[in-house]
């Protein structure tokens, strides 16, 4: 294992300290329990949005804390859910008196910990709503499993809902918008190589030179199936097919196309994928009116990519375009 | 053990369990690696080490259970933290003012813990979770008035329940994504729950 780390059990804290130093104008890092808030205090009279999850997915979620997006993020250990004491402290720190929305990716640990935190916050008279994101079409059978995983669509939900909260929407409106974004987005991921969790010290799975893992989540867990490696155009087609048919997207839709790197794939390759995914959408009659390309929800150093497609309406488009000032996303301000 | 479960006995139990989890963490991690993410033993060992360190001298079994629960939800993480934390917190709510728990009150307390875990995890018997060890353990306590016999029977039922998870398909947690590939593997949460109750039988049985 060759990594820029000092010790496996210090990775999260050392990285948080680096973030705090790099972005002191935007964010404030709190320790024991660990959470990140905006540099300013709570915004009176505006809904606050808190998210969180295991570390190892940077810039998600800490990199999305700032004006127009999240109010706080709770980083757990690498690929391990944060704990309720973190979420409770973050929720209390950012509550502006009009309620807090928790955006939770659908993983059993994340859900249980956020539920406990919401129960504890309610005991302190903070109104908390929660929305669980589950946009991963790789998981087909959600009746007998923990259900579809929350992946790339989460980034889009956090941006759009953050803008709505900034514009003064109330808790029920922001909550409903978050559910709508989640219901309108579909994603799938492909790995070209595995990743190594620092405290595990070895890769979570191994892929031969000519193999890919199709339908991966974001924790180095195996995907829907193993397949032969193919050209970028063929892989983009493999990925777009289940996305387009699942929602389903139909002729005349306007959509946001998000091509995301898993941490070890360069932007040049993400644009190669975007080119084909964009063309396939066009063939399907779907107009790509907004886009995002880059590594925003990652799995450590995994080489791979995910594609998310979000069907837009006027309100989502307006909030997507609204100003955002965070370490990882910044425009319009 | 005629004196029942008081703070001293329960404190000794938690110390014993912390030692056991530290010793078995490799085994529990291996069970978890087969069908989950491989950190169950390490997480529980860390959590119960913290439980022992933070326990102090609680005034009652109820206060002790609440302290254990709060420590576990703050240190274990993953799904096990809230589930084990809820187990102890709801046991604390059911323990009430009692300073010493007899067989009947322990049965009531553990049943309340089971109800809390089932509600938190939305799991039922047969889902291949800690519920599959906890449910028979609670059932074995019913109608038994001798504490020693009750704890021994309860621990044995938990161990049997944990072993029986081998033949199950998981319906909860990351193991649920494996479908039939989970068959043949014993559930790590059911296994650690059985160890918890074995510890109590050893300490107070």
PDB file of N, CA and C in Angstrom, chain A residues 79-81 83-85 106-109 112-113 115-116 119-120 139 144-149 219, chain B residues 37 39 70 73-79 82-83 86 89 120-122 170-174 176-177:
ATOM      1  N   UNK A  79     -15.155   4.804   4.777  1.00  0.00           N
ATOM      2  CA  UNK A  79     -16.210   3.864   4.367  1.00  0.00           C
ATOM      3  C   UNK A  79     -17.059   3.381   5.546  1.00  0.00           C
ATOM      4  N   UNK A  80     -17.104   4.142   6.629  1.00  0.00           N
ATOM      5  CA  UNK A  80     -17.909   3.763   7.795  1.00  0.00           C
ATOM      6  C   UNK A  80     -18.793   4.941   8.168  1.00  0.00           C
ATOM      7  N   UNK A  81     -20.052   4.669   8.389  1.00  0.00           N
ATOM      8  CA  UNK A  81     -20.988   5.741   8.744  1.00  0.00           C
ATOM      9  C   UNK A  81     -20.485   6.539   9.940  1.00  0.00           C
ATOM     10  N   UNK A  83     -21.353   8.770  13.404  1.00  0.00           N
ATOM     11  CA  UNK A  83     -22.172   8.341  14.534  1.00  0.00           C
ATOM     12  C   UNK A  83     -23.169   9.441  14.918  1.00  0.00           C
ATOM     13  N   UNK A  84     -24.235   9.072  15.662  1.00  0.00           N
ATOM     14  CA  UNK A  84     -25.298  10.046  15.966  1.00  0.00           C
ATOM     15  C   UNK A  84     -24.813  11.260  16.749  1.00  0.00           C
ATOM     16  N   UNK A  85     -23.786  11.099  17.583  1.00  0.00           N
ATOM     17  CA  UNK A  85     -23.315  12.260  18.345  1.00  0.00           C
ATOM     18  C   UNK A  85     -22.766  13.332  17.400  1.00  0.00           C
ATOM     19  N   UNK A 106     -28.547   5.801   0.995  1.00  0.00           N
ATOM     20  CA  UNK A 106     -29.172   4.556   1.466  1.00  0.00           C
ATOM     21  C   UNK A 106     -28.151   3.448   1.717  1.00  0.00           C
ATOM     22  N   UNK A 107     -27.602   3.484   2.908  1.00  0.00           N
ATOM     23  CA  UNK A 107     -26.782   2.382   3.435  1.00  0.00           C
ATOM     24  C   UNK A 107     -27.276   2.142   4.851  1.00  0.00           C
ATOM     25  N   UNK A 108     -27.364   0.898   5.249  1.00  0.00           N
ATOM     26  CA  UNK A 108     -27.969   0.561   6.539  1.00  0.00           C
ATOM     27  C   UNK A 108     -27.356   1.357   7.684  1.00  0.00           C
ATOM     28  N   UNK A 109     -26.030   1.414   7.727  1.00  0.00           N
ATOM     29  CA  UNK A 109     -25.372   2.113   8.823  1.00  0.00           C
ATOM     30  C   UNK A 109     -25.709   3.601   8.834  1.00  0.00           C
ATOM     31  N   UNK A 112     -29.420   4.105  10.041  1.00  0.00           N
ATOM     32  CA  UNK A 112     -29.634   3.879  11.472  1.00  0.00           C
ATOM     33  C   UNK A 112     -29.036   5.009  12.301  1.00  0.00           C
ATOM     34  N   UNK A 113     -27.832   5.446  11.934  1.00  0.00           N
ATOM     35  CA  UNK A 113     -27.180   6.504  12.716  1.00  0.00           C
ATOM     36  C   UNK A 113     -27.913   7.838  12.557  1.00  0.00           C
ATOM     37  N   UNK A 115     -31.089   8.169  11.843  1.00  0.00           N
ATOM     38  CA  UNK A 115     -32.383   8.048  12.545  1.00  0.00           C
ATOM     39  C   UNK A 115     -32.218   8.304  14.036  1.00  0.00           C
ATOM     40  N   UNK A 116     -31.154   7.732  14.611  1.00  0.00           N
ATOM     41  CA  UNK A 116     -30.926   7.960  16.042  1.00  0.00           C
ATOM     42  C   UNK A 116     -30.661   9.442  16.301  1.00  0.00           C
ATOM     43  N   UNK A 119     -33.879  11.334  16.231  1.00  0.00           N
ATOM     44  CA  UNK A 119     -34.633  11.111  17.479  1.00  0.00           C
ATOM     45  C   UNK A 119     -34.074  11.993  18.592  1.00  0.00           C
ATOM     46  N   UNK A 120     -32.740  12.028  18.696  1.00  0.00           N
ATOM     47  CA  UNK A 120     -32.114  12.821  19.765  1.00  0.00           C
ATOM     48  C   UNK A 120     -32.364  14.313  19.547  1.00  0.00           C
ATOM     49  N   UNK A 139     -28.526  -1.989  -8.361  1.00  0.00           N
ATOM     50  CA  UNK A 139     -29.249  -2.907  -7.486  1.00  0.00           C
ATOM     51  C   UNK A 139     -30.652  -3.056  -8.043  1.00  0.00           C
ATOM     52  N   UNK A 144     -36.012  -7.487  -1.406  1.00  0.00           N
ATOM     53  CA  UNK A 144     -35.435  -8.425  -0.447  1.00  0.00           C
ATOM     54  C   UNK A 144     -34.021  -8.025  -0.039  1.00  0.00           C
ATOM     55  N   UNK A 145     -33.639  -6.787  -0.356  1.00  0.00           N
ATOM     56  CA  UNK A 145     -32.315  -6.320   0.036  1.00  0.00           C
ATOM     57  C   UNK A 145     -32.482  -4.998   0.764  1.00  0.00           C
ATOM     58  N   UNK A 146     -31.365  -4.414   1.157  1.00  0.00           N
ATOM     59  CA  UNK A 146     -31.420  -3.112   1.820  1.00  0.00           C
ATOM     60  C   UNK A 146     -31.800  -2.018   0.823  1.00  0.00           C
ATOM     61  N   UNK A 147     -32.007  -2.383  -0.440  1.00  0.00           N
ATOM     62  CA  UNK A 147     -32.493  -1.425  -1.431  1.00  0.00           C
ATOM     63  C   UNK A 147     -31.372  -0.782  -2.224  1.00  0.00           C
ATOM     64  N   UNK A 148     -31.778   0.058  -3.159  1.00  0.00           N
ATOM     65  CA  UNK A 148     -30.796   0.734  -4.008  1.00  0.00           C
ATOM     66  C   UNK A 148     -29.924   1.672  -3.188  1.00  0.00           C
ATOM     67  N   UNK A 149     -28.665   1.778  -3.607  1.00  0.00           N
ATOM     68  CA  UNK A 149     -27.712   2.608  -2.871  1.00  0.00           C
ATOM     69  C   UNK A 149     -27.803   4.069  -3.314  1.00  0.00           C
ATOM     70  N   UNK A 219     -18.120   1.915  -2.164  1.00  0.00           N
ATOM     71  CA  UNK A 219     -17.295   1.436  -1.056  1.00  0.00           C
ATOM     72  C   UNK A 219     -16.371   0.310  -1.487  1.00  0.00           C
TER      73      UNK A 219
ATOM     74  N   UNK B  37     -18.484  -5.938   5.364  1.00  0.00           N
ATOM     75  CA  UNK B  37     -17.296  -5.151   5.060  1.00  0.00           C
ATOM     76  C   UNK B  37     -16.126  -5.428   6.005  1.00  0.00           C
ATOM     77  N   UNK B  39     -15.437  -5.330   9.326  1.00  0.00           N
ATOM     78  CA  UNK B  39     -14.933  -4.540  10.456  1.00  0.00           C
ATOM     79  C   UNK B  39     -15.701  -4.784  11.750  1.00  0.00           C
ATOM     80  N   UNK B  70     -25.141   4.828  25.184  1.00  0.00           N
ATOM     81  CA  UNK B  70     -24.655   6.097  24.624  1.00  0.00           C
ATOM     82  C   UNK B  70     -23.203   5.964  24.163  1.00  0.00           C
ATOM     83  N   UNK B  73     -23.190   3.980  20.781  1.00  0.00           N
ATOM     84  CA  UNK B  73     -23.607   4.693  19.567  1.00  0.00           C
ATOM     85  C   UNK B  73     -22.575   5.742  19.165  1.00  0.00           C
ATOM     86  N   UNK B  74     -21.764   6.196  20.121  1.00  0.00           N
ATOM     87  CA  UNK B  74     -20.760   7.204  19.779  1.00  0.00           C
ATOM     88  C   UNK B  74     -19.425   6.629  19.344  1.00  0.00           C
ATOM     89  N   UNK B  75     -19.209   5.330  19.529  1.00  0.00           N
ATOM     90  CA  UNK B  75     -17.868   4.791  19.225  1.00  0.00           C
ATOM     91  C   UNK B  75     -17.856   3.657  18.214  1.00  0.00           C
ATOM     92  N   UNK B  76     -18.971   2.949  18.049  1.00  0.00           N
ATOM     93  CA  UNK B  76     -18.919   1.744  17.203  1.00  0.00           C
ATOM     94  C   UNK B  76     -19.079   2.091  15.717  1.00  0.00           C
ATOM     95  N   UNK B  77     -20.026   2.986  15.401  1.00  0.00           N
ATOM     96  CA  UNK B  77     -20.243   3.340  13.999  1.00  0.00           C
ATOM     97  C   UNK B  77     -20.941   2.230  13.236  1.00  0.00           C
ATOM     98  N   UNK B  78     -21.034   2.404  11.918  1.00  0.00           N
ATOM     99  CA  UNK B  78     -21.693   1.414  11.072  1.00  0.00           C
ATOM    100  C   UNK B  78     -23.120   1.171  11.530  1.00  0.00           C
ATOM    101  N   UNK B  79     -23.642  -0.016  11.238  1.00  0.00           N
ATOM    102  CA  UNK B  79     -24.993  -0.355  11.688  1.00  0.00           C
ATOM    103  C   UNK B  79     -24.970  -0.887  13.111  1.00  0.00           C
ATOM    104  N   UNK B  82     -25.656   1.875  16.322  1.00  0.00           N
ATOM    105  CA  UNK B  82     -27.035   2.178  16.690  1.00  0.00           C
ATOM    106  C   UNK B  82     -27.807   0.960  17.182  1.00  0.00           C
ATOM    107  N   UNK B  83     -27.523  -0.220  16.628  1.00  0.00           N
ATOM    108  CA  UNK B  83     -28.293  -1.400  17.027  1.00  0.00           C
ATOM    109  C   UNK B  83     -27.918  -1.841  18.439  1.00  0.00           C
ATOM    110  N   UNK B  86     -29.059   0.947  20.822  1.00  0.00           N
ATOM    111  CA  UNK B  86     -30.496   0.883  21.088  1.00  0.00           C
ATOM    112  C   UNK B  86     -30.830  -0.265  22.037  1.00  0.00           C
ATOM    113  N   UNK B  89     -29.906   1.049  25.479  1.00  0.00           N
ATOM    114  CA  UNK B  89     -30.719   2.201  25.902  1.00  0.00           C
ATOM    115  C   UNK B  89     -32.151   1.747  26.243  1.00  0.00           C
ATOM    116  N   UNK B 120     -35.605  -0.488  15.483  1.00  0.00           N
ATOM    117  CA  UNK B 120     -34.540   0.320  14.895  1.00  0.00           C
ATOM    118  C   UNK B 120     -34.079  -0.270  13.557  1.00  0.00           C
ATOM    119  N   UNK B 121     -33.851  -1.579  13.539  1.00  0.00           N
ATOM    120  CA  UNK B 121     -33.308  -2.215  12.335  1.00  0.00           C
ATOM    121  C   UNK B 121     -34.378  -2.693  11.376  1.00  0.00           C
ATOM    122  N   UNK B 122     -35.656  -2.586  11.788  1.00  0.00           N
ATOM    123  CA  UNK B 122     -36.771  -3.084  10.983  1.00  0.00           C
ATOM    124  C   UNK B 122     -36.518  -4.515  10.507  1.00  0.00           C
ATOM    125  N   UNK B 170     -29.557 -13.300   3.690  1.00  0.00           N
ATOM    126  CA  UNK B 170     -29.684 -12.038   4.428  1.00  0.00           C
ATOM    127  C   UNK B 170     -30.695 -11.122   3.751  1.00  0.00           C
ATOM    128  N   UNK B 171     -31.537 -10.469   4.580  1.00  0.00           N
ATOM    129  CA  UNK B 171     -32.495  -9.504   4.034  1.00  0.00           C
ATOM    130  C   UNK B 171     -32.203  -8.084   4.486  1.00  0.00           C
ATOM    131  N   UNK B 172     -31.158  -7.925   5.306  1.00  0.00           N
ATOM    132  CA  UNK B 172     -30.831  -6.592   5.818  1.00  0.00           C
ATOM    133  C   UNK B 172     -29.337  -6.353   5.656  1.00  0.00           C
ATOM    134  N   UNK B 173     -28.954  -5.063   5.608  1.00  0.00           N
ATOM    135  CA  UNK B 173     -27.539  -4.716   5.591  1.00  0.00           C
ATOM    136  C   UNK B 173     -26.854  -5.063   4.277  1.00  0.00           C
ATOM    137  N   UNK B 174     -25.537  -4.853   4.269  1.00  0.00           N
ATOM    138  CA  UNK B 174     -24.796  -5.078   3.021  1.00  0.00           C
ATOM    139  C   UNK B 174     -24.843  -6.521   2.569  1.00  0.00           C
ATOM    140  N   UNK B 176     -27.256  -8.313   2.311  1.00  0.00           N
ATOM    141  CA  UNK B 176     -28.455  -8.592   1.524  1.00  0.00           C
ATOM    142  C   UNK B 176     -28.191  -8.510   0.029  1.00  0.00           C
ATOM    143  N   UNK B 177     -27.120  -7.786  -0.360  1.00  0.00           N
ATOM    144  CA  UNK B 177     -26.815  -7.682  -1.791  1.00  0.00           C
ATOM    145  C   UNK B 177     -26.253  -8.983  -2.355  1.00  0.00           C
TER     146      UNK B 177
END
